[in-house]
Structure formats: structure tokens, C-alpha cells
Coordinates of C-alpha atoms in Angstrom, one line a residue:
I1 CA -32.3 -95.1 -36.9
V2 CA -30.6 -92.7 -39.2
R3 CA -29.5 -92.7 -42.8
V4 CA -26.2 -91.3 -43.9
L5 CA -26.8 -89.0 -46.9
E6 CA -23.3 -87.5 -47.4
I7 CA -19.8 -87.5 -46.0
Q8 CA -17.5 -84.6 -46.0
G9 CA -14.2 -85.2 -44.1
S10 CA -15.1 -85.8 -40.5
R11 CA -18.7 -84.6 -40.9
I12 CA -21.7 -86.6 -42.0
L13 CA -25.1 -85.6 -43.1
I14 CA -27.8 -87.7 -41.6
I15 CA -31.6 -87.9 -41.5
D16 CA -33.6 -89.3 -38.6
C17 CA -35.6 -92.1 -40.1
I18 CA -38.1 -92.2 -37.2
K19 CA -38.8 -88.5 -36.7
Q20 CA -38.3 -87.8 -40.4
T21 CA -37.0 -84.3 -39.7
M22 CA -34.8 -82.3 -42.0
P23 CA -31.2 -83.6 -42.5
V24 CA -28.5 -82.3 -40.1
W25 CA -24.7 -82.4 -40.1
M26 CA -22.9 -84.3 -37.3
E27 CA -19.4 -85.3 -36.4
S28 CA -18.7 -88.8 -37.8
E29 CA -17.3 -90.0 -34.5
S30 CA -20.8 -89.6 -32.9
L31 CA -22.0 -92.6 -34.9
E32 CA -19.1 -94.9 -34.1
S33 CA -21.2 -96.9 -31.7
Y34 CA -24.0 -97.3 -34.3
S35 CA -24.5 -100.6 -36.1
E36 CA -25.8 -101.2 -39.6
C37 CA -29.5 -101.4 -40.1
I38 CA -31.1 -103.4 -42.9
E39 CA -34.2 -102.2 -44.8
D40 CA -36.4 -104.8 -43.2
E41 CA -35.6 -103.5 -39.8
L42 CA -36.3 -99.9 -40.9
S43 CA -39.7 -101.1 -42.3
K44 CA -40.5 -103.0 -39.1
V45 CA -39.7 -100.0 -36.8
T46 CA -41.4 -97.3 -38.9
G47 CA -44.3 -99.5 -39.9
F48 CA -43.8 -98.3 -43.5
T49 CA -43.2 -100.6 -46.4
T50 CA -42.3 -99.3 -49.8
A51 CA -44.3 -101.0 -52.6
D52 CA -43.0 -102.3 -55.9
V53 CA -43.8 -100.0 -58.9
D54 CA -45.6 -102.9 -60.6
T55 CA -48.1 -103.2 -57.8
L56 CA -49.2 -99.5 -58.0
D57 CA -52.2 -98.5 -60.0
A58 CA -52.3 -95.6 -62.5
D59 CA -53.4 -92.9 -60.0
Q60 CA -50.7 -94.0 -57.4
R61 CA -48.0 -93.8 -60.1
R62 CA -49.1 -90.4 -61.3
I63 CA -49.1 -88.9 -57.8
M64 CA -45.8 -90.6 -57.0
Y65 CA -44.1 -89.1 -60.1
E66 CA -45.7 -85.7 -59.4
R67 CA -44.3 -85.6 -55.9
Y68 CA -40.9 -86.8 -57.1
T69 CA -40.9 -84.0 -59.8
M70 CA -41.6 -81.6 -57.0
I71 CA -38.6 -82.5 -54.9
A72 CA -36.1 -83.5 -57.6
P73 CA -34.5 -80.1 -57.9
I74 CA -33.9 -80.0 -54.2
L75 CA -32.1 -83.4 -53.9
S76 CA -28.8 -82.1 -55.3
F77 CA -28.7 -79.4 -52.7
V78 CA -29.8 -81.3 -49.6
A79 CA -26.3 -80.8 -48.0
D80 CA -26.6 -77.0 -48.3
E81 CA -29.1 -75.9 -45.7
K82 CA -29.4 -72.3 -47.1
V83 CA -29.9 -73.3 -50.7
R84 CA -32.2 -76.2 -49.6
S85 CA -34.4 -73.8 -47.7
Q86 CA -34.6 -71.4 -50.7
L87 CA -35.6 -74.2 -53.0
I88 CA -38.2 -75.5 -50.6
C89 CA -39.8 -72.0 -50.5
S90 CA -39.8 -71.6 -54.3
T91 CA -41.1 -75.1 -54.8
A92 CA -44.0 -74.5 -52.4
K93 CA -44.9 -71.3 -54.3
E94 CA -44.6 -73.0 -57.7
Y95 CA -46.8 -75.9 -56.8
K96 CA -49.1 -74.0 -54.5
V97 CA -48.5 -76.2 -51.5
S98 CA -47.2 -75.5 -48.1
K99 CA -43.5 -75.7 -47.3
Q100 CA -44.3 -78.4 -44.8
T101 CA -45.7 -80.5 -47.6
V102 CA -42.5 -80.2 -49.6
R103 CA -40.4 -81.0 -46.6
S104 CA -42.6 -84.0 -45.9
Y105 CA -42.1 -85.5 -49.4
L106 CA -38.4 -84.7 -49.3
C107 CA -37.8 -86.4 -46.0
C108 CA -39.9 -89.4 -46.9
Y109 CA -37.8 -89.9 -50.0
L110 CA -34.5 -89.4 -48.2
V111 CA -35.4 -91.8 -45.4
H112 CA -36.3 -94.7 -47.8
M113 CA -34.4 -93.6 -50.9
K114 CA -37.1 -95.1 -53.1
I115 CA -39.4 -93.2 -55.4
T116 CA -42.3 -95.6 -54.4
A117 CA -42.2 -94.2 -50.9
L118 CA -43.9 -91.2 -52.4
A119 CA -46.9 -93.2 -53.6
P120 CA -50.1 -92.7 -51.7
K121 CA -51.6 -95.7 -49.9
K122 CA -54.5 -97.4 -51.5
R123 CA -57.8 -96.5 -50.0
Q124 CA -59.3 -99.2 -47.9
K125 CA -62.5 -100.7 -49.3
E126 CA -65.5 -99.3 -47.6
R127 CA -66.9 -101.7 -45.0
E128 CA -70.3 -103.3 -45.8
L129 CA -73.3 -101.7 -44.2
T130 CA -74.9 -103.4 -41.2
Q131 CA -78.6 -104.4 -41.5
D132 CA -79.6 -101.4 -39.4
E133 CA -77.6 -99.0 -41.7
K134 CA -79.2 -100.6 -44.8
Y135 CA -82.6 -99.8 -43.3
M136 CA -81.6 -96.3 -42.5
R137 CA -80.4 -95.7 -46.0
W138 CA -83.6 -97.1 -47.3
A139 CA -85.7 -94.9 -45.1
L140 CA -83.7 -91.8 -46.1
N141 CA -84.2 -92.5 -49.8
K142 CA -87.8 -93.3 -49.5
F143 CA -89.1 -90.7 -47.0
F144 CA -86.5 -88.0 -46.6
Y145 CA -84.9 -87.4 -50.0
T146 CA -88.2 -86.7 -51.7
T147 CA -90.1 -83.6 -52.9
K148 CA -92.5 -84.0 -50.0
K149 CA -89.6 -82.6 -47.9
Q150 CA -90.5 -84.6 -44.8
S151 CA -88.4 -84.2 -41.7
L152 CA -85.7 -86.6 -40.4
M153 CA -88.0 -87.5 -37.5
T154 CA -90.8 -88.5 -39.9
A155 CA -88.4 -90.6 -42.0
Y156 CA -87.1 -92.2 -38.8
T157 CA -90.7 -93.0 -37.6
M158 CA -91.6 -94.5 -40.9
M159 CA -88.5 -96.7 -40.8
L160 CA -89.5 -98.0 -37.4
K161 CA -93.1 -98.7 -38.7
E162 CA -92.0 -100.4 -41.9
K163 CA -88.9 -102.3 -40.7
Y164 CA -89.1 -102.7 -36.9
C165 CA -92.7 -103.4 -36.3
D166 CA -94.5 -106.8 -36.6
V167 CA -97.9 -107.2 -38.4
M168 CA -99.7 -106.1 -35.3
G169 CA -97.7 -102.8 -35.2
V170 CA -95.7 -103.8 -32.1
L171 CA -92.2 -102.4 -32.1
A172 CA -89.3 -104.8 -31.8
E173 CA -87.2 -104.9 -28.6
E174 CA -84.1 -103.6 -30.4
Y175 CA -84.0 -100.8 -32.9
P176 CA -81.7 -97.9 -33.8
S177 CA -82.2 -94.7 -31.8
F178 CA -83.1 -91.4 -33.5
Y179 CA -79.6 -90.2 -32.6
Q180 CA -78.1 -93.1 -34.5
F181 CA -80.3 -92.4 -37.5
R182 CA -79.4 -88.7 -37.5
Y183 CA -75.7 -89.6 -37.2
F184 CA -75.9 -91.9 -40.2
Y185 CA -77.7 -89.2 -42.2
R186 CA -75.0 -86.6 -41.4
K187 CA -72.2 -89.1 -42.1
T188 CA -73.6 -90.0 -45.6
R189 CA -75.4 -86.9 -46.8
K190 CA -74.3 -85.1 -50.0
M191 CA -75.7 -81.7 -50.3
Q192 CA -76.1 -82.1 -54.1
N193 CA -78.4 -85.1 -53.5
F194 CA -80.2 -83.2 -50.8
Y195 CA -81.2 -80.2 -53.0
I196 CA -82.0 -82.2 -56.1
S197 CA -84.1 -84.8 -54.4
R198 CA -86.1 -82.3 -52.3
D199 CA -86.3 -79.3 -54.7
G200 CA -86.0 -80.9 -58.1
L201 CA -83.2 -80.8 -60.7
K202 CA -84.6 -77.8 -62.5
N203 CA -84.7 -75.7 -59.3

């Protein structure tokens, strides 16, 4: 799927909507066998649907307009490869981003021709913790993130004693392994919390 951006005599400037690479000039006759593609088909093939401005939150709108402001000066010179390249370089320096980032925003806009295409996707809500993960979080907060500075293994052992043993102290048949406990710790740890909880805020 390609989008025609400009026509000059027998030449046409097109952008590949699937690969989203930089626009190129082609002879118009090379597209004679092509048929028209509606926006719904483009969305279906690319898996990308542009949102309505009204559905975007404040942060999404801000980022969207920032990205558009970045590429706006380049849009008038898309057909001139030399000037386009120079503007991409200067824009990257001005906004302290990579040239690839500028190209990515430019191509995304040219493919969809809608400013909302530049809006970031909403973050997915974090999934709810499993019961095991809730116990791990509890054990870390109660036994590891304390001024006693106990080890991960101690926190893990205390978790098993408190949450996975019956009144006789017999361990349940199923319980998280230490490797699962350590993985959960590494995935959720924040070094600020680590130092404050174990060394104290004043320290």
C-alpha cells in the first residue's frame, strides 16, 4: 500500500505505508495497475488506527503537538530529498533527538496524513497481582525493606513460614520458588525505596 504525496508531470512521489520508509519518486505508469485503497483497509493491514482528537488525554495531545511542531517545517520540502535531509539533520540537533526519530514521526504522519497519528498510545493498565505476588510484595515490605537489612533469602523463608505453612508448620504442596521470589523483587524494586527503607531517609 502506498500513498501518493505529490505529482510532477509523469513522476509521482509516494511513501510505502507498510514499511514506512522515506518517500521516493517513481514513474506514474508504474502504478497503473494499482487500485484505490480506503482508510479502513490501510488500518486493517497496518494494525494502526488513528484516534479522534477528542478521545486523547492532555498528555497525549501535548506530545502529539510537540511531534507535529518538530516535523512541520519539513513537510513543505518532502519532495526535495536534499533539502529534506538537511532539515531532518537540523531538526534532530535542535530537539536533541536522533535523525531516525525525526524520520519516524515524519513518515508516520505522511502515511496517515492525520496529526493524531503522532499521539502516543495510552499505556495499558497494569494487570492485577496474583495471590502469590501479593504475598511476595508483603514479605518484601515486612522483612526486606527494613532497617534490619535482612537478606532476600530470609524474607523468602519468612514468607513461606507466615503464608504457606499451616498451624503445625507444615509447608503447603505448592508455593513460589526462591527464583520466582527473586525475579519479582528485581522486577519491582526501586533503588530509592531500597536505600531509604534499609538505611533511613536521613542517611
